[in-house]
PDB file of C-alpha atoms in Angstrom:
ATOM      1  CA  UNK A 159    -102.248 -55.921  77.738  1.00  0.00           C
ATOM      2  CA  UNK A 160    -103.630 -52.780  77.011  1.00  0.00           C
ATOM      3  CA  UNK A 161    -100.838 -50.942  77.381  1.00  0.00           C
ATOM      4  CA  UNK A 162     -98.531 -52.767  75.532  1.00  0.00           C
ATOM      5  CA  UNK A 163     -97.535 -50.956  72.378  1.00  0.00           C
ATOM      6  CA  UNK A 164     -94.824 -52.626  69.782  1.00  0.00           C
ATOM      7  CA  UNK A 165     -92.996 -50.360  67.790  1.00  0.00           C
ATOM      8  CA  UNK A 166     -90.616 -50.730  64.730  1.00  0.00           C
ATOM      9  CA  UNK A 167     -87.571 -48.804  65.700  1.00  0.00           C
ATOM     10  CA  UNK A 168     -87.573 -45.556  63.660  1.00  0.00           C
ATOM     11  CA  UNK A 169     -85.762 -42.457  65.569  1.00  0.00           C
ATOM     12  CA  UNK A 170     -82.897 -41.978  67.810  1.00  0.00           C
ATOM     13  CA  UNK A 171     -85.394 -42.293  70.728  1.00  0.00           C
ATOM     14  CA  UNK A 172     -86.426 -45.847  69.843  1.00  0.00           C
ATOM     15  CA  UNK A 173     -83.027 -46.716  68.995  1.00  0.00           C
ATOM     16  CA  UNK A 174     -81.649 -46.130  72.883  1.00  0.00           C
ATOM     17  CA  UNK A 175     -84.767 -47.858  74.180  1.00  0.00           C
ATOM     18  CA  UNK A 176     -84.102 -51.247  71.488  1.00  0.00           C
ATOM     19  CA  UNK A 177     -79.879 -50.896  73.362  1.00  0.00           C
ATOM     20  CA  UNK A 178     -80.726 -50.043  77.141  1.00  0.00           C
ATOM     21  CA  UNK A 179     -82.805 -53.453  76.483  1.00  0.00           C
ATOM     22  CA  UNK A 180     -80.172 -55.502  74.587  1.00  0.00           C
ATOM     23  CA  UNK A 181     -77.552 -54.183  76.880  1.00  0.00           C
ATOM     24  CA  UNK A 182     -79.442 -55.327  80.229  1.00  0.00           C
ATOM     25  CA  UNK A 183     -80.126 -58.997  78.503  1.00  0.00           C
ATOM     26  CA  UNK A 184     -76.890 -59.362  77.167  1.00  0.00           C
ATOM     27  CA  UNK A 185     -74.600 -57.737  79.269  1.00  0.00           C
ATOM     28  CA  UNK A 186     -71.242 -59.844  77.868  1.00  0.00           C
ATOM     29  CA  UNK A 187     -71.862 -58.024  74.356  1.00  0.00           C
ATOM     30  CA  UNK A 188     -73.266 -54.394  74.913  1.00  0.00           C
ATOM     31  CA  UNK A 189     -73.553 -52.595  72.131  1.00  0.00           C
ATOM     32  CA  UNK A 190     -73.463 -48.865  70.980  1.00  0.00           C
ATOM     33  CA  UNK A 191     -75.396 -46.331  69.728  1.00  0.00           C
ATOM     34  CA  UNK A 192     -74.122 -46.313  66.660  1.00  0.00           C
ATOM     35  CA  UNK A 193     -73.675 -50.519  66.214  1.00  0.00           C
ATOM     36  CA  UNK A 194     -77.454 -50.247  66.898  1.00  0.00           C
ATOM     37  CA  UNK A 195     -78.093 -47.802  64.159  1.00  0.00           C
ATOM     38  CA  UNK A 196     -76.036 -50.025  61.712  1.00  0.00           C
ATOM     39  CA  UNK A 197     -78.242 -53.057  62.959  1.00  0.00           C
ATOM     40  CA  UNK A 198     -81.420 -51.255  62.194  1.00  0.00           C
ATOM     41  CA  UNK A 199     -80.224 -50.811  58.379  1.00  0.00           C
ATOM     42  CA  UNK A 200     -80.207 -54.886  57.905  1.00  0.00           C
ATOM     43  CA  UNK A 201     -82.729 -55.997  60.687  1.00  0.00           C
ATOM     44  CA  UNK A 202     -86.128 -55.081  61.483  1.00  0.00           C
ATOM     45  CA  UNK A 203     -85.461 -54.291  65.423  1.00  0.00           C
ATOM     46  CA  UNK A 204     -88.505 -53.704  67.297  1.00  0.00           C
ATOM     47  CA  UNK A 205     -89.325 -51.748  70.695  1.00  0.00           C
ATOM     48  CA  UNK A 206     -92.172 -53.250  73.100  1.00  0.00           C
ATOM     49  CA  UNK A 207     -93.321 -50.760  75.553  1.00  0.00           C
ATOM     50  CA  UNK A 208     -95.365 -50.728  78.530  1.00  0.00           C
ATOM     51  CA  UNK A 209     -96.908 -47.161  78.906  1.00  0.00           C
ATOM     52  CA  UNK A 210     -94.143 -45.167  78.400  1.00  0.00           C
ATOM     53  CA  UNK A 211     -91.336 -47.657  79.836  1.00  0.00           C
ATOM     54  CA  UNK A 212     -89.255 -50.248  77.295  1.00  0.00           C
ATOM     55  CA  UNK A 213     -89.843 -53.389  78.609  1.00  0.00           C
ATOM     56  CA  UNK A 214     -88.846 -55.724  75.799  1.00  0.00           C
ATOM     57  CA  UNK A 215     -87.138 -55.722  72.323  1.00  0.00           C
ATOM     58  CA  UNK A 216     -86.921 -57.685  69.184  1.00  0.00           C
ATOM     59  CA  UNK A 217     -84.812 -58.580  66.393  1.00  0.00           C
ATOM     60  CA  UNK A 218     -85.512 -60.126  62.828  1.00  0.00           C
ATOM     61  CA  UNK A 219     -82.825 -60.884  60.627  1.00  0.00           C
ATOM     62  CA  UNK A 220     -83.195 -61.746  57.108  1.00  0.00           C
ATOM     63  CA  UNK A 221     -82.044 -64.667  55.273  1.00  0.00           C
ATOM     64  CA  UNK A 222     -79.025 -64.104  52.965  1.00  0.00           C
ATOM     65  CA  UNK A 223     -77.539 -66.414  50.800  1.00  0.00           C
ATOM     66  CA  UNK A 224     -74.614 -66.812  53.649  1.00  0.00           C
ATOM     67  CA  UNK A 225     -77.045 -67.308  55.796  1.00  0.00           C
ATOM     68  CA  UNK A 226     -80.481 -68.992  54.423  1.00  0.00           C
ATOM     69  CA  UNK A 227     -82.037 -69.235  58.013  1.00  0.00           C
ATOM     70  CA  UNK A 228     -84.319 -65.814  59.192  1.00  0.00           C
ATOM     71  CA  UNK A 229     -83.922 -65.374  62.821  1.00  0.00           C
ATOM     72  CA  UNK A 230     -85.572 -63.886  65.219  1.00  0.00           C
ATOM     73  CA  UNK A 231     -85.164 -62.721  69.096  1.00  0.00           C
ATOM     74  CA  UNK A 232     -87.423 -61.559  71.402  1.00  0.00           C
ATOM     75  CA  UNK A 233     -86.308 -59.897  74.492  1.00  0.00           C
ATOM     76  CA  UNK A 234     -88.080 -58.986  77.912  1.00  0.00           C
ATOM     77  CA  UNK A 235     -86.391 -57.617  80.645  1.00  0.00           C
ATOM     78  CA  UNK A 236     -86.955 -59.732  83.776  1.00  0.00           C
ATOM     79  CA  UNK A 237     -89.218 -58.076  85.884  1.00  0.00           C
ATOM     80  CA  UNK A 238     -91.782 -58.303  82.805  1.00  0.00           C
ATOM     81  CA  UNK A 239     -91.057 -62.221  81.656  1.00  0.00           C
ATOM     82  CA  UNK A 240     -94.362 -64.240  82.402  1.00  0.00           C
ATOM     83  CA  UNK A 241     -97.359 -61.852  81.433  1.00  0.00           C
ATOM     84  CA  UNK A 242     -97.369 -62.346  77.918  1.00  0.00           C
ATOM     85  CA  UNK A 243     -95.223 -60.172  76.093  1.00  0.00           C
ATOM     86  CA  UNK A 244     -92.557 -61.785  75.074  1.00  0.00           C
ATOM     87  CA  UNK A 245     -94.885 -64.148  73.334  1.00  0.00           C
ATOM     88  CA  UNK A 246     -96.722 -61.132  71.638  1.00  0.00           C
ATOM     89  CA  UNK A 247     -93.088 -59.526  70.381  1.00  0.00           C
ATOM     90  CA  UNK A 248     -91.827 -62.964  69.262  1.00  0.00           C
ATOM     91  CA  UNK A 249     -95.181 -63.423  67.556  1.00  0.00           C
ATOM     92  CA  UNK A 250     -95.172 -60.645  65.465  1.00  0.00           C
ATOM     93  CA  UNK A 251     -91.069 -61.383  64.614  1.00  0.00           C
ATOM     94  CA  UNK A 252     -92.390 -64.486  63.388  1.00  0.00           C
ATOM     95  CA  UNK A 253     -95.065 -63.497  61.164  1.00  0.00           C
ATOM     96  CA  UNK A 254     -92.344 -61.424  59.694  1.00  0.00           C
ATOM     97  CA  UNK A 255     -89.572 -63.821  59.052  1.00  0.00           C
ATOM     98  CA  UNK A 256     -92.327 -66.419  57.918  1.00  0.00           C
ATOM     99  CA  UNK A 257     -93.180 -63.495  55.304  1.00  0.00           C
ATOM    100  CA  UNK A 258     -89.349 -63.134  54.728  1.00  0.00           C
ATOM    101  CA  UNK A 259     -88.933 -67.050  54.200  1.00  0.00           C
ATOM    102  CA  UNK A 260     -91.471 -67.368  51.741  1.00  0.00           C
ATOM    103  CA  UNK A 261     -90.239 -63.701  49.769  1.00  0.00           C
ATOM    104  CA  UNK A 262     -86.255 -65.347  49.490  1.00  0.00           C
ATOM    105  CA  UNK A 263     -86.798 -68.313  47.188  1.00  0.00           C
ATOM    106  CA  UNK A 264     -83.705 -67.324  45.497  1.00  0.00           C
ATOM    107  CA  UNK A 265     -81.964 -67.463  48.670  1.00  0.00           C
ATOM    108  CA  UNK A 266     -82.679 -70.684  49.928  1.00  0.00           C
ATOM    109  CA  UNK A 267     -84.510 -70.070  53.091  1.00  0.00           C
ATOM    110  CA  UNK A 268     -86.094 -72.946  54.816  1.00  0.00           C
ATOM    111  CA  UNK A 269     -85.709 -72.167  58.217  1.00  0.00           C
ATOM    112  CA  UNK A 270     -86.450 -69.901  61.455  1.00  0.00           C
ATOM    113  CA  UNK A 271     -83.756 -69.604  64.176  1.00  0.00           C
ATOM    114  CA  UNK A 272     -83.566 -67.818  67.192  1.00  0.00           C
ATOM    115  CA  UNK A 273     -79.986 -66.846  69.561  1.00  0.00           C
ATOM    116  CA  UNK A 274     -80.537 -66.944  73.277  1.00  0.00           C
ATOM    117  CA  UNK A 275     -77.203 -66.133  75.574  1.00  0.00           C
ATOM    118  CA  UNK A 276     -76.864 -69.448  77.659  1.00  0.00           C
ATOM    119  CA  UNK A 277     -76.907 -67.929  80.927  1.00  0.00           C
ATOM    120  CA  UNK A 278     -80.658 -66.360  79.618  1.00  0.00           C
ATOM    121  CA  UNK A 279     -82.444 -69.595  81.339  1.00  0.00           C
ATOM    122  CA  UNK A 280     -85.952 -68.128  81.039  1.00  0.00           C
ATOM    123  CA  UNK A 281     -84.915 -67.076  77.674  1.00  0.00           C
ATOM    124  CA  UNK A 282     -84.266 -70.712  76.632  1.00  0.00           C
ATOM    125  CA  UNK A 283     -87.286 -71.945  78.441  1.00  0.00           C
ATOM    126  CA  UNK A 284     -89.287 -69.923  76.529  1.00  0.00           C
ATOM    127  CA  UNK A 285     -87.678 -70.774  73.060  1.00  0.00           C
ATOM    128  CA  UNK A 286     -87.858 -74.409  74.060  1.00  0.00           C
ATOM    129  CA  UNK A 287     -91.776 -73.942  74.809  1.00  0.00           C
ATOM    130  CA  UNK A 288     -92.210 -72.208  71.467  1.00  0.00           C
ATOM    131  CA  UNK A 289     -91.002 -75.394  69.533  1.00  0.00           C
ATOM    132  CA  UNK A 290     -86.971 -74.450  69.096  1.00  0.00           C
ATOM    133  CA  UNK A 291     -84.102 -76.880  69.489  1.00  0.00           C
ATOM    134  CA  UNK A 292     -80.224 -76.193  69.894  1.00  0.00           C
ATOM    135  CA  UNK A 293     -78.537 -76.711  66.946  1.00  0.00           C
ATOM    136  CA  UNK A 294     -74.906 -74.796  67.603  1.00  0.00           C
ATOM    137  CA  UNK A 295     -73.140 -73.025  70.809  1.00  0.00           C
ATOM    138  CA  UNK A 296     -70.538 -70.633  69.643  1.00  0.00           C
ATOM    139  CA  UNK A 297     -68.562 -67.895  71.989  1.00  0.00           C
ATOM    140  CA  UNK A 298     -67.582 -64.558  70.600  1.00  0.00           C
ATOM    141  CA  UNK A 299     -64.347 -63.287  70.943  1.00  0.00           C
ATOM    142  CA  UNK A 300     -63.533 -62.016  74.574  1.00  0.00           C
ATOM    143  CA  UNK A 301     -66.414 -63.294  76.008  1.00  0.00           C
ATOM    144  CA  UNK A 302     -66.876 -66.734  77.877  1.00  0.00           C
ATOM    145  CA  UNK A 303     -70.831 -67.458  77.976  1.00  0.00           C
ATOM    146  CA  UNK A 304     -72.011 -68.973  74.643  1.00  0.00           C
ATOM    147  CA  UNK A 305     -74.799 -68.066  73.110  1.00  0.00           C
ATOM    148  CA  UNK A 306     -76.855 -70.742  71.605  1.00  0.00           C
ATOM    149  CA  UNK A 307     -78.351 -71.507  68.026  1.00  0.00           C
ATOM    150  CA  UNK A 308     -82.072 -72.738  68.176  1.00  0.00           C
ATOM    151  CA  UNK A 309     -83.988 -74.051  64.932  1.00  0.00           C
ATOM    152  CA  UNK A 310     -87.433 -73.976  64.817  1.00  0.00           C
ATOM    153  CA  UNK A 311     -88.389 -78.010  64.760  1.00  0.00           C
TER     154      UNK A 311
END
């Protein structure tokens, strides 16, 4: 993988490369420029290239005292699943929710969660293999494939 290169998301560049990723992997929510610029204020959202090409993006999202779970995605576009990478960009999003877990005590955090789409089957294979179990399936508004709630067992 030596030309795999993770990046925090940082400049307009990085933030189209993090959305034409999101968008292809969840094509029932695709989201804006600008949603992804609001995103990248409360999340760390990460870019994993190959070369020069986006092949894969990440999310980490803090706990809050709504929310006391940090959660993190991983996301590799298809023709890249199997060689490794998403298990390098979900690695790193773990380290860093572990780190935000321990930092919340206030907050209550105990636990890591990740959100796969349902119709993502590698994407839930691969959560499943990293130790996650469903906990919730919800639907957002307008759209008819749930996404599904996995807690790190």
């Amino acid at each position: 993988m030596t030309d795999l290169l993770i990046e925090q998301v940082n400049d307009e560049a990085s933030l189209e490369d993090w959305r034409y990723v999101h968008n292809a992997i969840i094509p029932t929510h695709p989201l804006s420029l600008d949603e992804v610029r609001e995103r990248s204020g409360r999340h760390r959202l990460e870019v994993v290239y190959l070369g020069d090409a986006p092949v894969g993006c990440s999310t980490v999202r803090p706990p809050t005292a709504e929310d006391p779970a940090a959660t993190v995605i991983a996301r590799i576009l298809p023709a890249h699943r199997n060689q490794g990478f998403g298990t390098e960009l979900y690695l790193r999003g773990l380290d860093h929710a572990r780190a935000l877990v321990a930092a919340a005590g206030s907050v209550g955090a105990e636990t890591i969660e990740t959100v796969v789409l349902a119709s993502n089957t590698d994407g839930l294979r691969f959560a499943e293999r990293h130790g996650f179990v469903e906990v919730e399936r919800y639907v957002l508004e307008g759209d008819t494939v749930p996404y599904l709630t996995l807690r790190l067992a």
